[in-house]
């Protein structure tokens, strides 16, 4: 986001740029600019819009990072945060509890699949995934089967940035320069129907994916596999909607082999797919654990958690190790302010926002789908209010445009000029706006995106790159 060069506000902007370059380390930096980078600054937000440092208003296409579900500047969320902070700003979860976290647990249990009725709160998605995995390890230790700890994840998946959660990630950049606990993880193929092998039907592709998992279980042994983790719709991997029936069939294999199914709903929960949790309502699955974060507070407060099936605790209570401690907790587990915000956010979702998200999602998907007319676009796919526009160099071969062209960044630059923030992922643009978006705003968003792609095609043609 470029800044203009006049007036005192701009001097302040320059100062902040300098300070950021000197002192701030941004997440996901590259070594060429690590610790010396100032990213485009946002100063304000209102509804689906954000305002950048130059005063320009932009549609927040990715809702921050898939999280500002109730939209920016929601007064109810802001007020409940302030009033809870004035009431009880913090309590130690080590020896006390608070009302908002208890009430929230019961309300979340009402939305989760039957029996998935307990919640462990964390500070975000990575810590939620970490908690689910450590709980699986703990439970298998207590149950006297310490060998049953392998975790099965998928290529293309993203589950976090702590050591164990990051070890599950399946995008090359997550492992190129980073260490991981690779001996604990087995990765299956990405369930991406667009990139299925040539000549294979979607149904046959689904059979292949399920068979691959079955073979892994056979090879490694069911007695060594503790959990399977999957985002119901892979988010950062490019909004990958798996083939119909895939998740249910993977769940069947888990059930038959006593493998815990962890649905990572950090993105898909809290309205993104029109429901509080998507597992049962959208995909007909009933996971043993569901991780969530982001939309639980619409991004107003860092909070996450894991929903856990109560029967898993019953099994532990029946074991012979009543003294075994699940030595895992966070200073901010069950934070009263976070839970109060989440309760209000749930009121907003139940009070009409879920219904609104469901009502506008067809228009959202169809309008974006029309961008497939553009020759640069290989596929537009999505579900609910999340979608991805994948650009290809050549439609027949589905070749992605190469990294050095940075097509997503080019589109994003044009769109920002026109009033839309895009989330570029190399050659893909992900759209997941605040759920409050209206039909007219969807039209605005899509027409800016269309123009941004057209301008990018012009640039690539002029530069002889495409
Ligand atoms: N799981 C999924 C599916 C995610 O998309 C993310 C974050 N993008 C995480 C886990 C990690 O969440 P956090 O960044 O809050 O730690």
Short mmCIF file of C-alpha atoms and ligand atoms in Angstrom, two decimals:
data_model
loop_
_atom_site.label_atom_id
_atom_site.label_comp_id
_atom_site.label_asym_id
_atom_site.label_seq_id
_atom_site.Cartn_x
_atom_site.Cartn_y
_atom_site.Cartn_z
CA UNK A 1 0.00 0.00 0.00
CA UNK A 2 1.87 3.11 -1.17
CA UNK A 3 1.77 6.25 0.94
CA UNK A 4 1.39 9.81 -0.31
CA UNK A 5 3.99 12.42 0.61
CA UNK A 6 2.18 15.47 1.99
CA UNK A 7 1.17 16.82 5.35
CA UNK A 8 1.80 15.91 8.98
CA UNK A 9 -0.13 12.63 8.79
CA UNK A 10 2.26 11.49 6.09
CA UNK A 11 5.29 12.47 8.15
CA UNK A 12 3.93 10.25 10.90
CA UNK A 13 3.43 7.50 8.32
CA UNK A 14 7.07 7.87 7.27
CA UNK A 15 8.21 7.69 10.89
CA UNK A 16 6.25 4.51 11.42
CA UNK A 17 7.68 2.97 8.27
CA UNK A 18 11.15 3.71 9.56
CA UNK A 19 10.38 2.32 13.01
CA UNK A 20 8.88 -0.84 11.50
CA UNK A 21 11.97 -1.35 9.35
CA UNK A 22 14.21 -0.92 12.38
CA UNK A 23 12.32 -2.81 15.04
CA UNK A 24 9.45 -4.95 13.82
CA UNK A 25 9.75 -8.54 12.65
CA UNK A 26 6.78 -9.42 10.46
CA UNK A 27 5.49 -12.98 10.32
CA UNK A 28 6.49 -15.16 7.36
CA UNK A 29 9.45 -12.95 6.35
CA UNK A 30 12.08 -13.92 3.78
CA UNK A 31 15.74 -13.64 4.75
CA UNK A 32 16.39 -10.92 2.15
CA UNK A 33 14.26 -8.46 4.13
CA UNK A 34 13.87 -10.09 7.55
CA UNK A 35 13.80 -7.56 10.36
CA UNK A 36 13.95 -4.66 7.89
CA UNK A 37 10.51 -4.64 6.36
CA UNK A 38 7.55 -2.27 6.59
CA UNK A 39 4.36 -3.72 5.20
CA UNK A 40 1.42 -1.62 4.08
CA UNK A 41 -0.21 -0.13 7.16
CA UNK A 42 -3.93 -0.18 7.83
CA UNK A 43 -5.27 2.49 10.12
CA UNK A 44 -8.99 1.82 10.39
CA UNK A 45 -11.80 -0.53 9.52
CA UNK A 46 -15.58 -0.28 9.13
CA UNK A 47 -17.79 -3.19 8.06
CA UNK A 48 -16.20 -4.91 5.08
CA UNK A 49 -13.79 -2.01 4.50
CA UNK A 50 -10.35 -1.08 5.82
CA UNK A 51 -8.57 2.24 5.39
CA UNK A 52 -4.88 2.31 4.60
CA UNK A 53 -2.23 4.79 5.71
CA UNK A 54 -2.91 7.03 2.70
CA UNK A 55 -6.60 7.23 3.61
CA UNK A 56 -7.75 4.94 0.82
CA UNK A 57 -10.73 2.70 1.52
CA UNK A 58 -10.41 -0.94 0.44
CA UNK A 59 -12.74 -3.93 0.58
CA UNK A 60 -11.13 -6.40 2.98
CA UNK A 61 -11.23 -9.37 0.58
CA UNK A 62 -9.65 -11.91 2.96
CA UNK A 63 -11.33 -10.52 6.15
CA UNK A 64 -7.88 -10.05 7.65
CA UNK A 65 -6.75 -13.67 7.69
CA UNK A 66 -10.17 -15.32 7.29
CA UNK A 67 -11.17 -14.01 10.67
CA UNK A 68 -13.09 -10.70 10.77
CA UNK A 69 -16.38 -12.55 10.29
CA UNK A 70 -18.65 -9.98 11.96
CA UNK A 71 -16.91 -7.15 10.11
CA UNK A 72 -14.75 -4.30 11.35
CA UNK A 73 -15.76 -1.75 13.97
CA UNK A 74 -18.57 -3.77 15.47
CA UNK A 75 -19.67 -1.74 18.46
CA UNK A 76 -21.21 -4.67 20.37
CA UNK A 77 -17.96 -6.63 20.24
CA UNK A 78 -15.91 -3.60 21.24
CA UNK A 79 -18.23 -2.76 24.13
CA UNK A 80 -18.38 -6.27 25.54
CA UNK A 81 -14.59 -6.38 25.49
CA UNK A 82 -14.38 -3.16 27.47
CA UNK A 83 -17.08 -4.12 29.95
CA UNK A 84 -15.61 -7.58 30.62
CA UNK A 85 -12.17 -6.00 31.12
CA UNK A 86 -13.72 -3.66 33.71
CA UNK A 87 -15.55 -6.58 35.38
CA UNK A 88 -12.80 -9.22 35.47
CA UNK A 89 -9.86 -8.73 33.14
CA UNK A 90 -8.06 -11.96 33.93
CA UNK A 91 -8.13 -15.02 36.17
CA UNK A 92 -5.65 -17.86 36.47
CA UNK A 93 -7.03 -21.00 34.83
CA UNK A 94 -4.60 -22.99 37.00
CA UNK A 95 -6.90 -22.70 40.02
CA UNK A 96 -9.98 -20.64 39.08
CA UNK A 97 -12.58 -20.28 36.37
CA UNK A 98 -14.82 -17.51 35.07
CA UNK A 99 -18.45 -17.30 33.94
CA UNK A 100 -17.92 -16.34 30.26
CA UNK A 101 -15.72 -19.38 29.57
CA UNK A 102 -18.15 -21.79 31.26
CA UNK A 103 -21.21 -20.37 29.46
CA UNK A 104 -19.35 -20.31 26.13
CA UNK A 105 -18.37 -23.97 26.54
CA UNK A 106 -22.00 -25.00 26.96
CA UNK A 107 -23.09 -22.89 23.99
CA UNK A 108 -20.37 -24.29 21.73
CA UNK A 109 -21.28 -27.83 22.78
CA UNK A 110 -24.84 -27.18 21.53
CA UNK A 111 -23.47 -26.47 18.06
CA UNK A 112 -20.90 -29.27 17.89
CA UNK A 113 -21.77 -32.83 16.83
CA UNK A 114 -23.46 -34.95 19.53
CA UNK A 115 -21.08 -35.94 22.28
CA UNK A 116 -18.38 -33.44 21.26
CA UNK A 117 -19.28 -31.49 24.34
CA UNK A 118 -16.10 -30.27 26.07
CA UNK A 119 -13.83 -27.33 25.24
CA UNK A 120 -10.19 -26.57 26.01
CA UNK A 121 -9.42 -22.91 25.23
CA UNK A 122 -6.18 -21.70 23.72
CA UNK A 123 -4.78 -18.47 22.30
CA UNK A 124 -5.29 -19.25 18.61
CA UNK A 125 -5.28 -21.98 15.98
CA UNK A 126 -1.71 -23.30 16.31
CA UNK A 127 -2.10 -23.75 20.05
CA UNK A 128 -5.50 -25.41 19.46
CA UNK A 129 -3.96 -27.95 17.07
CA UNK A 130 -1.01 -28.43 19.44
CA UNK A 131 -3.46 -29.09 22.27
CA UNK A 132 -5.44 -31.65 20.26
CA UNK A 133 -2.24 -33.53 19.34
CA UNK A 134 -0.76 -33.44 22.81
CA UNK A 135 -4.05 -34.67 24.20
CA UNK A 136 -3.99 -37.60 21.77
CA UNK A 137 -0.43 -38.42 22.90
CA UNK A 138 -1.36 -38.12 26.57
CA UNK A 139 -4.49 -40.25 26.19
CA UNK A 140 -2.59 -43.02 24.44
CA UNK A 141 0.13 -42.95 27.09
CA UNK A 142 -2.46 -43.26 29.84
CA UNK A 143 -4.24 -46.03 27.97
CA UNK A 144 -1.00 -48.01 27.86
CA UNK A 145 -0.41 -47.78 24.13
CA UNK A 146 2.47 -45.33 23.78
CA UNK A 147 3.24 -46.57 20.26
CA UNK A 148 -0.04 -45.18 18.89
CA UNK A 149 1.11 -41.64 18.17
CA UNK A 150 1.66 -41.12 14.45
CA UNK A 151 -0.34 -38.26 12.99
CA UNK A 152 -1.67 -38.41 9.45
CA UNK A 153 -2.08 -35.08 7.63
CA UNK A 154 -2.27 -34.06 3.96
CA UNK A 155 -0.10 -32.33 1.38
CA UNK A 156 -1.29 -28.76 0.97
CA UNK A 157 -2.70 -28.54 4.49
CA UNK A 158 -1.91 -25.82 7.01
CA UNK A 159 -2.28 -26.33 10.75
CA UNK A 160 -0.06 -23.78 12.46
CA UNK A 161 3.32 -22.34 13.31
CA UNK A 162 4.27 -24.10 16.54
CA UNK A 163 6.67 -27.01 16.21
CA UNK A 164 4.25 -29.91 16.23
CA UNK A 165 1.39 -28.16 14.42
CA UNK A 166 3.83 -26.88 11.76
CA UNK A 167 5.16 -30.40 11.30
CA UNK A 168 1.76 -31.32 9.87
CA UNK A 169 1.84 -28.61 7.23
CA UNK A 170 2.03 -29.81 3.69
CA UNK A 171 3.18 -26.92 1.57
CA UNK A 172 6.80 -26.98 0.39
CA UNK A 173 7.63 -23.58 1.84
CA UNK A 174 6.70 -24.81 5.32
CA UNK A 175 9.56 -27.31 5.19
CA UNK A 176 12.13 -25.92 2.75
CA UNK A 177 14.03 -24.04 5.43
CA UNK A 178 12.32 -25.15 8.61
CA UNK A 179 12.84 -28.20 10.79
CA UNK A 180 9.94 -30.37 11.77
CA UNK A 181 9.02 -33.46 13.76
CA UNK A 182 8.81 -35.43 10.55
CA UNK A 183 9.18 -38.79 12.30
CA UNK A 184 5.80 -38.24 13.94
CA UNK A 185 3.88 -37.41 10.77
CA UNK A 186 2.70 -39.22 7.63
CA UNK A 187 1.34 -37.11 4.77
CA UNK A 188 -1.34 -38.19 2.33
CA UNK A 189 -2.10 -36.66 -1.07
CA UNK A 190 -3.90 -33.34 -1.33
CA UNK A 191 -7.59 -33.99 -2.10
CA UNK A 192 -7.62 -31.37 -4.86
CA UNK A 193 -10.05 -32.41 -7.62
CA UNK A 194 -8.65 -29.73 -9.99
CA UNK A 195 -5.21 -31.30 -9.86
CA UNK A 196 -6.30 -34.94 -9.90
CA UNK A 197 -4.38 -37.19 -12.28
CA UNK A 198 -5.27 -36.75 -15.95
CA UNK A 199 -8.10 -38.94 -17.15
CA UNK A 200 -9.28 -39.87 -13.65
CA UNK A 201 -12.89 -39.10 -12.67
CA UNK A 202 -13.57 -37.26 -9.42
CA UNK A 203 -15.17 -40.44 -8.03
CA UNK A 204 -12.11 -42.52 -8.93
CA UNK A 205 -9.90 -39.81 -7.42
CA UNK A 206 -11.85 -40.08 -4.18
CA UNK A 207 -11.42 -43.88 -4.22
CA UNK A 208 -7.69 -43.37 -4.76
CA UNK A 209 -7.42 -40.99 -1.78
CA UNK A 210 -9.30 -43.31 0.55
CA UNK A 211 -7.29 -46.30 -0.64
CA UNK A 212 -4.07 -44.39 -0.01
CA UNK A 213 -5.10 -43.85 3.61
CA UNK A 214 -6.12 -47.51 3.95
CA UNK A 215 -2.70 -48.56 2.70
CA UNK A 216 -0.89 -46.24 5.10
CA UNK A 217 -2.86 -47.75 7.96
CA UNK A 218 -1.95 -51.22 6.76
CA UNK A 219 1.73 -50.38 6.29
CA UNK A 220 2.28 -48.43 9.49
CA UNK A 221 -0.19 -50.43 11.56
CA UNK A 222 -3.37 -49.12 13.17
CA UNK A 223 -1.68 -49.60 16.53
CA UNK A 224 0.84 -46.89 15.60
CA UNK A 225 -1.49 -44.21 14.21
CA UNK A 226 -3.05 -41.90 16.79
CA UNK A 227 -4.83 -39.27 14.74
CA UNK A 228 -5.87 -38.04 11.33
CA UNK A 229 -6.15 -34.27 10.97
CA UNK A 230 -7.89 -32.45 8.14
CA UNK A 231 -9.27 -29.03 7.34
CA UNK A 232 -12.75 -29.83 5.95
CA UNK A 233 -11.96 -27.28 3.25
CA UNK A 234 -8.23 -26.67 2.96
CA UNK A 235 -7.89 -22.93 3.39
CA UNK A 236 -4.37 -21.56 2.91
CA UNK A 237 -3.64 -24.45 0.55
CA UNK A 238 -5.96 -22.71 -1.95
CA UNK A 239 -9.55 -23.37 -0.80
CA UNK A 240 -9.52 -27.05 -1.71
CA UNK A 241 -13.01 -28.52 -1.48
CA UNK A 242 -12.51 -32.30 -1.32
CA UNK A 243 -14.46 -34.74 -3.52
CA UNK A 244 -17.99 -35.55 -2.29
CA UNK A 245 -17.95 -38.28 0.36
CA UNK A 246 -14.19 -38.04 0.95
CA UNK A 247 -14.37 -36.80 4.54
CA UNK A 248 -17.02 -39.35 5.53
CA UNK A 249 -15.02 -42.20 4.07
CA UNK A 250 -11.83 -41.02 5.80
CA UNK A 251 -13.82 -40.86 9.03
CA UNK A 252 -15.01 -44.44 8.53
CA UNK A 253 -11.40 -45.61 8.22
CA UNK A 254 -10.52 -43.71 11.40
CA UNK A 255 -13.43 -45.28 13.32
CA UNK A 256 -12.59 -48.79 12.17
CA UNK A 257 -8.97 -48.38 13.24
CA UNK A 258 -9.45 -46.44 16.47
CA UNK A 259 -7.74 -43.37 15.01
CA UNK A 260 -8.95 -40.00 16.30
CA UNK A 261 -10.38 -37.73 13.62
CA UNK A 262 -9.42 -34.10 14.25
CA UNK A 263 -11.29 -31.60 12.08
CA UNK A 264 -9.27 -28.41 11.89
CA UNK A 265 -12.06 -25.86 11.62
CA UNK A 266 -9.91 -22.83 12.38
CA UNK A 267 -11.16 -21.27 9.13
CA UNK A 268 -14.38 -23.16 8.34
CA UNK A 269 -16.15 -22.59 11.69
CA UNK A 270 -18.09 -19.57 12.91
CA UNK A 271 -20.03 -18.85 9.79
CA UNK A 272 -17.51 -19.08 6.97
CA UNK A 273 -19.53 -22.05 5.62
CA UNK A 274 -22.84 -20.81 7.04
CA UNK A 275 -22.79 -22.74 10.34
CA UNK A 276 -21.06 -22.46 13.71
CA UNK A 277 -19.21 -25.71 12.92
CA UNK A 278 -19.18 -27.12 9.39
CA UNK A 279 -18.21 -30.74 10.14
CA UNK A 280 -21.66 -32.19 10.69
CA UNK A 281 -23.92 -29.61 9.06
CA UNK A 282 -21.96 -29.30 5.80
CA UNK A 283 -20.01 -32.55 5.51
CA UNK A 284 -21.97 -35.02 7.65
CA UNK A 285 -18.95 -35.98 9.75
CA UNK A 286 -18.68 -36.24 13.52
CA UNK A 287 -15.04 -35.74 14.43
CA UNK A 288 -13.61 -36.68 17.83
CA UNK A 289 -12.01 -33.25 18.15
CA UNK A 290 -12.62 -29.93 16.38
CA UNK A 291 -10.04 -27.16 16.52
CA UNK A 292 -11.23 -23.59 16.11
CA UNK A 293 -9.88 -19.98 16.40
CA UNK A 294 -10.10 -16.87 14.19
CA UNK A 295 -13.86 -16.33 13.63
CA UNK A 296 -14.70 -17.38 17.20
CA UNK A 297 -14.08 -13.74 18.20
CA UNK A 298 -14.25 -12.34 14.65
CA UNK A 299 -10.58 -11.55 15.18
CA UNK A 300 -11.29 -9.00 17.93
CA UNK A 301 -9.39 -11.03 20.57
CA UNK A 302 -6.83 -13.85 20.18
CA UNK A 303 -8.74 -16.97 21.18
CA UNK A 304 -8.91 -20.54 19.98
CA UNK A 305 -9.80 -23.92 21.35
CA UNK A 306 -10.47 -27.59 20.83
CA UNK A 307 -13.87 -29.24 21.12
CA UNK A 308 -13.28 -32.73 22.53
CA UNK A 309 -15.66 -35.69 22.68
CA UNK A 310 -16.59 -36.34 26.31
CA UNK A 311 -16.18 -40.09 25.87
CA UNK A 312 -12.41 -39.57 25.54
CA UNK A 313 -12.37 -38.21 29.09
CA UNK A 314 -14.55 -41.05 30.36
CA UNK A 315 -12.02 -43.53 28.99
CA UNK A 316 -9.26 -41.75 30.92
CA UNK A 317 -11.29 -41.59 34.11
CA UNK A 318 -11.73 -45.37 33.88
CA UNK A 319 -7.98 -45.99 33.44
CA UNK A 320 -5.67 -47.12 36.23
CA UNK A 321 -3.72 -43.87 36.20
CA UNK A 322 -5.86 -41.39 38.06
CA UNK A 323 -2.71 -39.41 38.98
CA UNK A 324 -1.51 -38.97 35.37
CA UNK A 325 -1.53 -35.25 34.58
CA UNK A 326 -2.25 -33.73 31.18
CA UNK A 327 0.56 -31.25 31.84
CA UNK A 328 -0.57 -28.76 29.25
CA UNK A 329 -2.07 -25.30 29.70
CA UNK A 330 -1.66 -21.70 28.73
CA UNK A 331 -1.66 -18.59 30.87
CA UNK A 332 -4.47 -17.31 28.68
CA UNK A 333 -6.53 -20.52 28.48
CA UNK A 334 -10.19 -19.57 29.08
CA UNK A 335 -9.42 -15.85 29.01
CA UNK A 336 -12.51 -14.05 30.34
CA UNK A 337 -12.28 -11.16 27.87
CA UNK A 338 -11.79 -13.48 24.90
CA UNK A 339 -14.66 -15.71 25.98
CA UNK A 340 -16.97 -12.72 26.58
CA UNK A 341 -16.22 -11.46 23.06
CA UNK A 342 -16.83 -14.96 21.69
CA UNK A 343 -20.21 -15.12 23.46
CA UNK A 344 -21.30 -11.83 21.92
CA UNK A 345 -19.95 -12.94 18.55
CA UNK A 346 -22.01 -16.12 18.85
CA UNK A 347 -25.11 -13.98 19.60
CA UNK A 348 -24.41 -12.03 16.41
CA UNK A 349 -23.98 -15.23 14.37
CA UNK A 350 -27.09 -16.89 15.76
CA UNK A 351 -29.02 -13.62 15.58
CA UNK A 352 -28.88 -13.46 11.77
CA UNK A 353 -25.30 -13.46 10.50
CA UNK A 354 -25.22 -17.23 9.85
CA UNK A 355 -28.47 -16.96 7.91
CA UNK A 356 -27.12 -13.97 5.99
CA UNK A 357 -23.90 -15.83 5.12
CA UNK A 358 -25.95 -18.74 3.83
CA UNK A 359 -28.24 -16.42 1.87
CA UNK A 360 -25.47 -14.56 0.00
CA UNK A 361 -23.05 -17.44 -0.55
CA UNK A 362 -24.58 -18.69 -3.83
CA UNK A 363 -24.33 -15.22 -5.34
CA UNK A 364 -20.76 -14.94 -4.05
CA UNK A 365 -19.75 -18.26 -5.59
CA UNK A 366 -21.57 -17.74 -8.88
CA UNK A 367 -20.25 -14.21 -9.42
CA UNK A 368 -16.69 -15.35 -8.82
CA UNK A 369 -17.20 -18.46 -10.96
CA UNK A 370 -17.93 -16.18 -13.93
CA UNK A 371 -14.27 -15.08 -13.78
CA UNK A 372 -13.43 -18.43 -15.38
CA UNK A 373 -14.22 -16.64 -18.68
CA UNK A 374 -10.87 -14.87 -18.34
CA UNK A 375 -8.10 -16.82 -20.08
CA UNK A 376 -5.69 -16.33 -17.18
CA UNK A 377 -8.09 -18.10 -14.79
CA UNK A 378 -7.79 -21.89 -14.61
CA UNK A 379 -10.42 -22.52 -11.97
CA UNK A 380 -12.61 -20.69 -9.49
CA UNK A 381 -13.70 -22.91 -6.63
CA UNK A 382 -15.07 -22.55 -3.16
CA UNK A 383 -17.82 -23.12 -0.68
CA UNK A 384 -19.84 -20.78 1.53
CA UNK A 385 -18.00 -17.49 1.79
CA UNK A 386 -14.56 -18.78 0.90
CA UNK A 387 -13.26 -19.05 -2.64
CA UNK A 388 -10.08 -19.17 -4.66
CA UNK A 389 -9.29 -17.91 -8.13
CA UNK A 390 -6.43 -20.02 -9.45
CA UNK A 391 -4.46 -18.58 -12.38
CA UNK A 392 -2.77 -20.83 -14.91
CA UNK A 393 -0.32 -20.19 -17.73
CA UNK A 394 -2.16 -22.63 -19.91
CA UNK A 395 -5.62 -24.05 -19.33
CA UNK A 396 -5.07 -27.34 -21.08
CA UNK A 397 -2.02 -28.34 -19.04
CA UNK A 398 -3.22 -26.44 -15.93
CA UNK A 399 0.35 -25.22 -15.50
CA UNK A 400 0.46 -22.78 -12.62
CA UNK A 401 2.11 -19.48 -13.43
CA UNK A 402 5.60 -19.61 -12.05
CA UNK A 403 6.73 -18.02 -8.84
CA UNK A 404 8.85 -15.31 -10.46
CA UNK A 405 5.84 -13.87 -12.27
CA UNK A 406 4.10 -13.45 -8.91
CA UNK A 407 0.78 -13.22 -10.62
CA UNK A 408 -1.18 -13.02 -7.37
CA UNK A 409 0.87 -10.03 -6.25
CA UNK A 410 0.36 -8.32 -9.61
CA UNK A 411 -3.41 -8.80 -9.34
CA UNK A 412 -3.35 -7.58 -5.76
CA UNK A 413 -1.45 -4.40 -6.74
CA UNK A 414 -4.02 -3.54 -9.41
CA UNK A 415 -6.93 -4.38 -7.12
CA UNK A 416 -5.58 -2.19 -4.35
CA UNK A 417 -5.46 0.74 -6.76
CA UNK A 418 -9.12 0.01 -7.50
CA UNK A 419 -10.19 -0.50 -3.86
CA UNK A 420 -9.84 -4.18 -2.99
CA UNK A 421 -7.36 -6.05 -0.81
CA UNK A 422 -6.67 -9.52 -2.20
CA UNK A 423 -4.89 -12.34 -0.47
CA UNK A 424 -2.37 -13.46 -3.07
CA UNK A 425 -0.90 -16.95 -2.74
CA UNK A 426 1.67 -17.11 -5.56
CA UNK A 427 -0.73 -17.73 -8.47
CA UNK A 428 -3.95 -17.86 -6.45
CA UNK A 429 -6.25 -15.16 -5.05
CA UNK A 430 -8.28 -16.15 -2.04
CA UNK A 431 -11.53 -14.37 -1.23
CA UNK A 432 -13.11 -14.71 2.21
CA UNK A 433 -14.72 -11.35 3.05
CA UNK A 434 -16.48 -10.45 6.27
CA UNK A 435 -19.76 -12.39 6.44
CA UNK A 436 -21.66 -9.10 6.65
CA UNK A 437 -21.00 -8.47 2.95
CA UNK A 438 -24.14 -7.48 0.97
CA UNK A 439 -25.07 -8.62 -2.53
CA UNK A 440 -24.10 -5.21 -3.94
CA UNK A 441 -20.76 -5.31 -2.15
CA UNK A 442 -20.13 -8.77 -3.59
CA UNK A 443 -20.73 -7.29 -7.05
CA UNK A 444 -18.27 -4.45 -6.31
CA UNK A 445 -15.68 -6.89 -5.04
CA UNK A 446 -15.95 -9.21 -8.02
CA UNK A 447 -15.92 -6.41 -10.59
CA UNK A 448 -12.73 -4.97 -9.07
CA UNK A 449 -11.16 -8.41 -9.06
CA UNK A 450 -12.15 -8.92 -12.69
CA UNK A 451 -10.58 -5.59 -13.64
CA UNK A 452 -7.43 -6.44 -11.65
CA UNK A 453 -7.06 -9.72 -13.51
CA UNK A 454 -7.68 -8.05 -16.89
CA UNK A 455 -5.04 -5.42 -16.17
CA UNK A 456 -2.62 -8.16 -15.10
CA UNK A 457 -3.27 -10.04 -18.36
CA UNK A 458 -2.52 -6.80 -20.26
CA UNK A 459 0.76 -6.36 -18.32
CA UNK A 460 1.87 -9.95 -18.87
CA UNK A 461 1.09 -9.73 -22.57
CA UNK A 462 2.89 -6.38 -22.93
CA UNK A 463 5.93 -7.77 -21.12
CA UNK A 464 5.89 -10.84 -23.33
CA UNK A 465 5.54 -13.11 -20.30
CA UNK A 466 2.30 -14.83 -21.19
N1 LIG B 1 -5.32 -24.22 11.24
C1 LIG B 1 -5.76 -23.64 10.12
C2 LIG B 1 -6.68 -24.40 9.22
C3 LIG B 1 -5.38 -22.33 9.80
O1 LIG B 1 -5.80 -21.76 8.66
C4 LIG B 1 -4.54 -21.64 10.70
C5 LIG B 1 -4.10 -20.21 10.45
N2 LIG B 1 -4.20 -19.71 9.21
C6 LIG B 1 -4.10 -22.29 11.85
C7 LIG B 1 -4.52 -23.58 12.09
C8 LIG B 1 -3.18 -21.61 12.82
O2 LIG B 1 -3.88 -20.63 13.52
P1 LIG B 1 -3.12 -19.42 14.24
O3 LIG B 1 -2.46 -18.62 13.18
O4 LIG B 1 -4.24 -18.71 14.97
O5 LIG B 1 -2.14 -20.01 15.20
#
